[in-house]
mmCIF file of C-alpha atoms in Angstrom:
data_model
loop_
_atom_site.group_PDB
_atom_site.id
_atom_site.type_symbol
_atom_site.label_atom_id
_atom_site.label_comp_id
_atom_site.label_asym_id
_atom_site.label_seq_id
_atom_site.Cartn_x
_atom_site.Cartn_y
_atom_site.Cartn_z
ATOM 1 C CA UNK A 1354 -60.743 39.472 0.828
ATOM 2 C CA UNK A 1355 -57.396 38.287 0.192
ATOM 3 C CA UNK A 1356 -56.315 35.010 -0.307
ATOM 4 C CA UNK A 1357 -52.788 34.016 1.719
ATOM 5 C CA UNK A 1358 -51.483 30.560 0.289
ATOM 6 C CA UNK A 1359 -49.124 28.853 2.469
ATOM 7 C CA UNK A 1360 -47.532 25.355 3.719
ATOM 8 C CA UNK A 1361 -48.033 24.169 7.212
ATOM 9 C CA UNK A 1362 -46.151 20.858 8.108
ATOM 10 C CA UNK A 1363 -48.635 18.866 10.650
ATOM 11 C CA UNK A 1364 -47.062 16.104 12.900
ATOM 12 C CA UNK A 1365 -49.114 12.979 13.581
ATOM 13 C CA UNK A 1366 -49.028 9.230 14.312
ATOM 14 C CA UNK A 1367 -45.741 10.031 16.497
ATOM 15 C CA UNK A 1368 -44.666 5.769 18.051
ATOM 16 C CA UNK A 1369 -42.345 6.434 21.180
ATOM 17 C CA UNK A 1370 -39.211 3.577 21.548
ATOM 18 C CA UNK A 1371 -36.673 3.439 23.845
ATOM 19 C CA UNK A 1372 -33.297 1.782 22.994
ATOM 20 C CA UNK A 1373 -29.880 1.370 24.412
ATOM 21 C CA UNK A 1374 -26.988 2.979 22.317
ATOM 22 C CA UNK A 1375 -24.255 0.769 21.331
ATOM 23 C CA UNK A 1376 -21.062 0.350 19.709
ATOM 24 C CA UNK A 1377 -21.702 0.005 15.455
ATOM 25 C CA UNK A 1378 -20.121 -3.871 16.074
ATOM 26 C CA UNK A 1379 -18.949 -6.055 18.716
ATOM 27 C CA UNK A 1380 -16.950 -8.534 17.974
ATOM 28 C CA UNK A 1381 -15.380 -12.091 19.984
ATOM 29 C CA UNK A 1382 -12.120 -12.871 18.617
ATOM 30 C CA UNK A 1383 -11.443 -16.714 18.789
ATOM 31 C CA UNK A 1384 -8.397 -18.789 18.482
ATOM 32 C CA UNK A 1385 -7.437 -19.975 15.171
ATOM 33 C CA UNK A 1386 -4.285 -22.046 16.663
ATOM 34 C CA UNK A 1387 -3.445 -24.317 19.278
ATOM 35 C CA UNK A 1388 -0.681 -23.176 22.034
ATOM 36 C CA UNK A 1389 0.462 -21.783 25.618
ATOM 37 C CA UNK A 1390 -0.730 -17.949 25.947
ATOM 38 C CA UNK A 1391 3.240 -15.850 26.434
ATOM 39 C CA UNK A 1392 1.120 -12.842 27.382
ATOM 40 C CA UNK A 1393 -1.924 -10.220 27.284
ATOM 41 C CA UNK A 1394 -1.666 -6.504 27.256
ATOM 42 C CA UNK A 1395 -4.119 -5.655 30.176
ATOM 43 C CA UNK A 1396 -3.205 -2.127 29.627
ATOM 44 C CA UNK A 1397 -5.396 -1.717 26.887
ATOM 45 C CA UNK A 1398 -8.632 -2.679 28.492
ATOM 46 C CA UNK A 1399 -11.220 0.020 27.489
ATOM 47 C CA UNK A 1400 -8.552 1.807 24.670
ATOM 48 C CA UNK A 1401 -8.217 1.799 20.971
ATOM 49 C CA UNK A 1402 -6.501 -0.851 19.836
ATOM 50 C CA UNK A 1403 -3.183 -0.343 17.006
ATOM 51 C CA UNK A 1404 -1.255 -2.915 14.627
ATOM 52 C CA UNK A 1405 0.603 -4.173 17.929
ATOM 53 C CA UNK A 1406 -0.330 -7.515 18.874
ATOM 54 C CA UNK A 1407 -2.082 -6.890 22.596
ATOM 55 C CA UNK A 1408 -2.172 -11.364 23.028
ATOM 56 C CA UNK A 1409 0.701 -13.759 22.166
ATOM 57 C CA UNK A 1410 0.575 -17.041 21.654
ATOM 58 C CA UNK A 1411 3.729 -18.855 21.959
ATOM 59 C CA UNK A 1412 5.248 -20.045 17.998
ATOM 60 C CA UNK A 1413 8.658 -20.747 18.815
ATOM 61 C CA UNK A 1414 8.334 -23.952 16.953
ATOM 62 C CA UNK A 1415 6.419 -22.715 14.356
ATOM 63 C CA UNK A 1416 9.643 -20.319 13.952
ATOM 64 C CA UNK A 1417 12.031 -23.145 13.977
ATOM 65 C CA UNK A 1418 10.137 -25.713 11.758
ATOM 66 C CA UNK A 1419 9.763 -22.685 9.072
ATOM 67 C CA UNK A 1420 12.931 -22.021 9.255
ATOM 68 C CA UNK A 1421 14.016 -25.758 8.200
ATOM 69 C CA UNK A 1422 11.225 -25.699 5.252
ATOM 70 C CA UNK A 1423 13.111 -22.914 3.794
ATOM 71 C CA UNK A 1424 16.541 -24.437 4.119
ATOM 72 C CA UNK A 1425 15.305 -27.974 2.818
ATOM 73 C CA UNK A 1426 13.613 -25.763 0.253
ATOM 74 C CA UNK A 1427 16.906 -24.510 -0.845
ATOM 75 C CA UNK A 1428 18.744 -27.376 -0.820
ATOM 76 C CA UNK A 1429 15.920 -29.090 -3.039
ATOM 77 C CA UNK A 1430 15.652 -25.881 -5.077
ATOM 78 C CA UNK A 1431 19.421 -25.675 -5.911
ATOM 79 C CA UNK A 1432 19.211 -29.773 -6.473
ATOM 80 C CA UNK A 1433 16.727 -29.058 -9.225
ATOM 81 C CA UNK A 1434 18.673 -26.661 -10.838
ATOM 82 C CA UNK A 1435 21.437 -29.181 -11.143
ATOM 83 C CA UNK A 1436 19.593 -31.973 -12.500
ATOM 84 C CA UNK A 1437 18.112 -29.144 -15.224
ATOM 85 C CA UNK A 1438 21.953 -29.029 -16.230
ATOM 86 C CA UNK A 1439 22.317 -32.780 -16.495
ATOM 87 C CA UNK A 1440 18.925 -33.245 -18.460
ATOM 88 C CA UNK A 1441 19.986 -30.838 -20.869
ATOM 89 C CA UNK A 1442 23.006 -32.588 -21.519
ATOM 90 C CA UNK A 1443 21.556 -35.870 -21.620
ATOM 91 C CA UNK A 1444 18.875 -34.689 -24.120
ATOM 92 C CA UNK A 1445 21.533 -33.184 -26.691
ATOM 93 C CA UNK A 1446 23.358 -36.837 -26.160
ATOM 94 C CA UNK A 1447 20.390 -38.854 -26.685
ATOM 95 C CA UNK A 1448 20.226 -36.635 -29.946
ATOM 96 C CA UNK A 1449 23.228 -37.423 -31.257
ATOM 97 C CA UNK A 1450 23.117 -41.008 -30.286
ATOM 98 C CA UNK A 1451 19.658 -41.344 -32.330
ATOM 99 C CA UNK A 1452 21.105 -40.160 -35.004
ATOM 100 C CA UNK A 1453 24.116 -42.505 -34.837
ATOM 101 C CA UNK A 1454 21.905 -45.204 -34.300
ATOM 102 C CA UNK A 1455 20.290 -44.571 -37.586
ATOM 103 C CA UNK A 1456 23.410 -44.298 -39.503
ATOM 104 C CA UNK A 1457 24.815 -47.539 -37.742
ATOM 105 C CA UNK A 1458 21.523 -49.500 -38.846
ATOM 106 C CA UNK A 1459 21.579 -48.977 -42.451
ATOM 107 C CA UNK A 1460 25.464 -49.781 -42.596
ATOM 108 C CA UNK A 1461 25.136 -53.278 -44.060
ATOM 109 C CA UNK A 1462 28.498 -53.353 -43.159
ATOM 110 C CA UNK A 1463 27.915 -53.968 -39.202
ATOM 111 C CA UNK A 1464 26.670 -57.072 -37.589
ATOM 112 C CA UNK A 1465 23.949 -57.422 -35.678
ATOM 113 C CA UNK A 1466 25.700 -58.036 -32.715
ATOM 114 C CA UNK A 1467 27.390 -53.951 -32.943
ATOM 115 C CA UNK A 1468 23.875 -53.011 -33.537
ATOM 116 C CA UNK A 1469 21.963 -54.534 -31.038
ATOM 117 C CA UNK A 1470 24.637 -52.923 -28.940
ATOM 118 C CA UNK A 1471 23.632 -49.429 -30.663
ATOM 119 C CA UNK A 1472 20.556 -50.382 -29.595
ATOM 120 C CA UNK A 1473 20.854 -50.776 -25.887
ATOM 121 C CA UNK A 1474 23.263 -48.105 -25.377
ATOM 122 C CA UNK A 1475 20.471 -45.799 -26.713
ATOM 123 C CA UNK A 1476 17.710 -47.620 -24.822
ATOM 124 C CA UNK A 1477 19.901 -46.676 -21.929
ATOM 125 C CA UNK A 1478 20.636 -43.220 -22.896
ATOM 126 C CA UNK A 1479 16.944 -42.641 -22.998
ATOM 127 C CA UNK A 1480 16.445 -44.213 -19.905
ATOM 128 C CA UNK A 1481 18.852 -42.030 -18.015
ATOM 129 C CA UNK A 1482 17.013 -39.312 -19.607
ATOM 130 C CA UNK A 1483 13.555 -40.390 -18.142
ATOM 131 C CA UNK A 1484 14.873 -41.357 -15.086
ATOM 132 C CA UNK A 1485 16.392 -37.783 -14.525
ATOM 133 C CA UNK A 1486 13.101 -36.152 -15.764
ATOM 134 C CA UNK A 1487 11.219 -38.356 -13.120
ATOM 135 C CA UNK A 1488 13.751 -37.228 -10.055
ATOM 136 C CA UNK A 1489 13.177 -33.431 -11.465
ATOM 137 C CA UNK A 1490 9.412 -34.014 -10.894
ATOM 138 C CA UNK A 1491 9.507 -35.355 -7.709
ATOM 139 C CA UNK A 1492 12.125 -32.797 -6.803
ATOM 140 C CA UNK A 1493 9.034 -30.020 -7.511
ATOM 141 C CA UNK A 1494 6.436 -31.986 -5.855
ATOM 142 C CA UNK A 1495 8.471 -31.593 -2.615
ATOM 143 C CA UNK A 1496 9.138 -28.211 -3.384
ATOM 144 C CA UNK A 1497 5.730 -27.417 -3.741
ATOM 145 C CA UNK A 1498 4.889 -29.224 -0.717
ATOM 146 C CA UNK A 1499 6.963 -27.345 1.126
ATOM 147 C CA UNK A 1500 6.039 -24.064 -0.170
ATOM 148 C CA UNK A 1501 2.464 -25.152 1.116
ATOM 149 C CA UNK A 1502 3.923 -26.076 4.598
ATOM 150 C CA UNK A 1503 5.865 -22.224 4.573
ATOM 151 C CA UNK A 1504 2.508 -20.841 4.006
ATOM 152 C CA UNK A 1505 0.688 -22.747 6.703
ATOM 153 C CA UNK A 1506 3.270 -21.857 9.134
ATOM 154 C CA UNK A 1507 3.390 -18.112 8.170
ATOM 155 C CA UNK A 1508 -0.167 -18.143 8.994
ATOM 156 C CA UNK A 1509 0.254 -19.901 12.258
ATOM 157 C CA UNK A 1510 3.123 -17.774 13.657
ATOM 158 C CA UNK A 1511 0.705 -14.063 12.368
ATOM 159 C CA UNK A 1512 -1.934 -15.755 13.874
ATOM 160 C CA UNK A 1513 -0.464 -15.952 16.756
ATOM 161 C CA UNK A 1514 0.041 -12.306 17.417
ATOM 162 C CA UNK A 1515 -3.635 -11.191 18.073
ATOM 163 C CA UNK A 1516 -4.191 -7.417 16.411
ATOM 164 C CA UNK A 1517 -7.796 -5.877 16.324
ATOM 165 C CA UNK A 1518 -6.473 -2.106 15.143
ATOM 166 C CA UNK A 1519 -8.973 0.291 15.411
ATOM 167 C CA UNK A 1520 -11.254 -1.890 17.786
ATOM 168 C CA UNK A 1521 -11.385 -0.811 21.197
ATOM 169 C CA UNK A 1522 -10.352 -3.899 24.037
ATOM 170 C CA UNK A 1523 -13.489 -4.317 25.938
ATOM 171 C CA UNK A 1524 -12.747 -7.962 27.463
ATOM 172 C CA UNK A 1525 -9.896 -10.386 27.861
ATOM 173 C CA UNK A 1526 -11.048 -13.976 28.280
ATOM 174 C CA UNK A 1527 -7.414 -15.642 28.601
ATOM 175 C CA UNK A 1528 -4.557 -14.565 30.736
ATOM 176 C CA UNK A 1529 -0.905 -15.633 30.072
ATOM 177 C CA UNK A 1530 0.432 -19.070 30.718
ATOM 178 C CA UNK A 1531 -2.889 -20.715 29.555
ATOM 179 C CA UNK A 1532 -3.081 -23.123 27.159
ATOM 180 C CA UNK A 1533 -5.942 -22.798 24.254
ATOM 181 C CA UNK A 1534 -7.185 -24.090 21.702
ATOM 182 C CA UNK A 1535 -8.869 -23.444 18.177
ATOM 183 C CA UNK A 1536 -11.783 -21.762 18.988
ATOM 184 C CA UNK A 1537 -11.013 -20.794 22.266
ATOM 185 C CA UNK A 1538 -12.582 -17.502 23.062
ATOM 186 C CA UNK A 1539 -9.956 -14.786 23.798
ATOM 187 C CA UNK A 1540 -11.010 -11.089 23.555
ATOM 188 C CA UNK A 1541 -14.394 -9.186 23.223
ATOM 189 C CA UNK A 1542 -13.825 -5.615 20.568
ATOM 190 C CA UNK A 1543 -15.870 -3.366 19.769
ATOM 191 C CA UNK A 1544 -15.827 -1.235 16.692
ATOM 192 C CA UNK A 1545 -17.316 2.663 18.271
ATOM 193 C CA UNK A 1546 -16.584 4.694 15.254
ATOM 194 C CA UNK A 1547 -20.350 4.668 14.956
ATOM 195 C CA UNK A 1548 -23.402 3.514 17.661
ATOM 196 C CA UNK A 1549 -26.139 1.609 16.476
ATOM 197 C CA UNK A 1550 -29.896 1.409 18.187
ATOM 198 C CA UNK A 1551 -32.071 -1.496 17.356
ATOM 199 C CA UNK A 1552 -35.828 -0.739 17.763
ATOM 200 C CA UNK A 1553 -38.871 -3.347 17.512
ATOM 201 C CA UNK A 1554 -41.469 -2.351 15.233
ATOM 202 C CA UNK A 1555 -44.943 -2.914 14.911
ATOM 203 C CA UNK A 1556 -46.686 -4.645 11.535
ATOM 204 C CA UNK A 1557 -48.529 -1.209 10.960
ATOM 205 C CA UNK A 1558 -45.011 1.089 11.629
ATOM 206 C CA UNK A 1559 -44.040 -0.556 8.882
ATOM 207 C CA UNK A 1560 -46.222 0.915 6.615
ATOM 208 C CA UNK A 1561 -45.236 4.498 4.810
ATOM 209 C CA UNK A 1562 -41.429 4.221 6.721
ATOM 210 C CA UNK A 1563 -40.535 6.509 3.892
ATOM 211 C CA UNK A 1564 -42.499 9.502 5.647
ATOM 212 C CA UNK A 1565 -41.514 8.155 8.781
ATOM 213 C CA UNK A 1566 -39.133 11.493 10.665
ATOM 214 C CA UNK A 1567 -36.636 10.236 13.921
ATOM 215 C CA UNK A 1568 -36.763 12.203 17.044
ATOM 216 C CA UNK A 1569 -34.078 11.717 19.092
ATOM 217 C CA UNK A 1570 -34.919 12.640 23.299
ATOM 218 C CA UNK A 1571 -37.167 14.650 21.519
ATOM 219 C CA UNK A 1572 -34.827 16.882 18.874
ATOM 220 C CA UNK A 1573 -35.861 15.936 15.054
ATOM 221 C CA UNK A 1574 -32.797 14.221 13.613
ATOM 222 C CA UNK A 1575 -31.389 13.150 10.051
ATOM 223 C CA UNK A 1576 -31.228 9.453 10.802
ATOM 224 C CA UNK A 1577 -32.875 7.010 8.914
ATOM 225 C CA UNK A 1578 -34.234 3.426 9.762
ATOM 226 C CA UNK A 1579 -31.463 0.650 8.474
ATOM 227 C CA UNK A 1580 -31.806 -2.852 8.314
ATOM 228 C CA UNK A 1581 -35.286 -3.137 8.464
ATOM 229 C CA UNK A 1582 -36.202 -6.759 9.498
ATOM 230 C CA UNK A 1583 -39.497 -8.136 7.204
ATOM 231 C CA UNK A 1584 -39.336 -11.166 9.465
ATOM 232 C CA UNK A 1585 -40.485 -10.707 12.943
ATOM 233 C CA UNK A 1586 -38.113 -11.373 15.548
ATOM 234 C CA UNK A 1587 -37.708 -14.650 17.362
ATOM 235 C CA UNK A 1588 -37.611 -13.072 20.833
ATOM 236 C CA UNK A 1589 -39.865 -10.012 20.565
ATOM 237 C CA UNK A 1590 -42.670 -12.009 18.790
ATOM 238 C CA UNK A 1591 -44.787 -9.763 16.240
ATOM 239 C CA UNK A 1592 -41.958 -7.563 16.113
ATOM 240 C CA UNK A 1593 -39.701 -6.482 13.272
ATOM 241 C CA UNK A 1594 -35.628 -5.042 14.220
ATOM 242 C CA UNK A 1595 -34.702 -1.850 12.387
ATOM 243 C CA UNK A 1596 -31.128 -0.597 13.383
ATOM 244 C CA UNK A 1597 -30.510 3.258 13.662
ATOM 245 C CA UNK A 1598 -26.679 3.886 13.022
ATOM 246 C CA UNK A 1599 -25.803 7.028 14.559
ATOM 247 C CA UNK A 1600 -22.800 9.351 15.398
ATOM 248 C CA UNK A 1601 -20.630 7.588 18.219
ATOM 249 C CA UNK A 1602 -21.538 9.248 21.829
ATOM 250 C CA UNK A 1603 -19.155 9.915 24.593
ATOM 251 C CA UNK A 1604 -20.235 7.330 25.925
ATOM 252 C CA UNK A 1605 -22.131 4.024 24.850
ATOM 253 C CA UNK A 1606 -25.277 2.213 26.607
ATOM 254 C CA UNK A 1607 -27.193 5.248 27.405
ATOM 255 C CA UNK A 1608 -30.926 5.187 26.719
ATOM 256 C CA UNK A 1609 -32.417 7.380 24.643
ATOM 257 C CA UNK A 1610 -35.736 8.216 23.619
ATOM 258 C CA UNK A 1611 -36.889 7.657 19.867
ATOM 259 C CA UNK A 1612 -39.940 8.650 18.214
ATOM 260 C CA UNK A 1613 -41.345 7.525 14.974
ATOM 261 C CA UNK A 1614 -43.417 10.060 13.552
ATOM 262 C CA UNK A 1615 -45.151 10.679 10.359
ATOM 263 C CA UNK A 1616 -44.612 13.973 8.656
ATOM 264 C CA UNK A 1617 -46.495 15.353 5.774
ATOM 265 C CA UNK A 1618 -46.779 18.999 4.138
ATOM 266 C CA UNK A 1619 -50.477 20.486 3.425
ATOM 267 C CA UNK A 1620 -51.061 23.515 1.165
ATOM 268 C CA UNK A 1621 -53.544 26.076 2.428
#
């Protein structure tokens, strides 16, 4: 009698779910800015999105207040470099005049009246020094301020122009001429590059998930369980959400079939 040895792969324990495709991520863009809506590009309801802005929120005065930062920034700016000039040749004065001042006070020769005159016109020198040191510093702290202002606006007026490239449009929630505010809701994206499927498992499906096999409306597939919840669900109570993320169908919210089975190889 011959012996044959050979692997059969039994199927058992097969769960059945049923779950609504949808896009990998949608997403509710909100105002970050104040201002009247110019426009919206209803054209690209239901298409993919690209770098052009498809809302507009007015920044005209954004525009013209940034462009008087940058002028008073140059005018302080070329200021500074000015006074830089004049403190340099204030400090190689204020050299020379300490040295003076030394020679002058161990000439026995001069009275104390020339001296204490020495004196002050140094104490002045020095102060003239300072005093342009001190305008140079507040000269920078405006600068600076400014430069903080020119960023603030630059991120006003870019936020302004709502992009969402690669998203497709699936909702506008503002129309033009409205007014809005920050957080104001003003388009629903969705990212379909991939689908996702959220199923609700059992405690005991959670057990040996490694051995676990998808079936998708009944076809074995490659997919794997992602983002397995260990906390049950607030809604579906003694539940736990695992995502499936999938190739993107031709079209989202269908319902498929999915079943969890458990696969394992026996040698006879």
């Amino acid at each position: 009698m011959l012996s044959l040895l050979f692997l059969l792969s039994t199927v058992s324990f097969a769960k059945v779910y049923y779950a609504r495709v949808t896009p990998y991520e949608v997403r509710t863009i909100a105002s970050t800015v104040s201002g009247q809506v110019l426009y919206t590009d209803e054209n690209m309801l239901g298409k993919k999105l690209s770098n052009k802005a498809f809302i507009k929120i007015d920044d005209a005065l954004n525009r013209d207040e940034l462009e008087s930062v940058r002028k008073k920034m140059s005018y302080l700016k070329s200021t500074l470099a000015t006074n830089e000039k004049i403190l340099k040749n204030l400090k190689e004065a204020l050299v020379r005049k300490k040295e003076n001042f030394k020679k002058i006070m161990a000439l026995s020769i001069k009275s104390k009246v020339e001296k204490d005159k020495e004196f002050y016109d140094l104490v002045a020198s020095e102060n003239s020094y300072l005093s342009t040191l001190k305008e140079m510093n507040s000269l920078k702290t405006n600068i600076s301020d400014l430069a903080f202002r020119e960023k603030q606006l630059m991120k006003s007026i870019q936020d302004k122009s709502i992009v969402a490239n690669g998203f497709v449009l699936y909702e506008l929630k503002v129309k033009a001429q409205s007014v809005v505010n920050i957080g104001t809701p003003l388009a629903i994206v969705a990212d379909v590059s991939k689908a996702v499927a959220v199923i609700y498992l059992d405690e005991n499906d959670l057990i040996n998930l490694n051995n676990r096999v998808l079936y998708i409306n009944g076809k074995k597939s490659n997919y794997k369980l992602s983002r397995i919840s260990k906390i049950a669900d607030g809604k579906n109570i003694s539940r736990y959400s695992a995502q499936i993320v999938m190739k993107a169908p031709k079209i989202f919210s269908n319902l498929i079939k999915i079943e969890l089975k458990e696969e394992h190889n026996e040698i006879k």
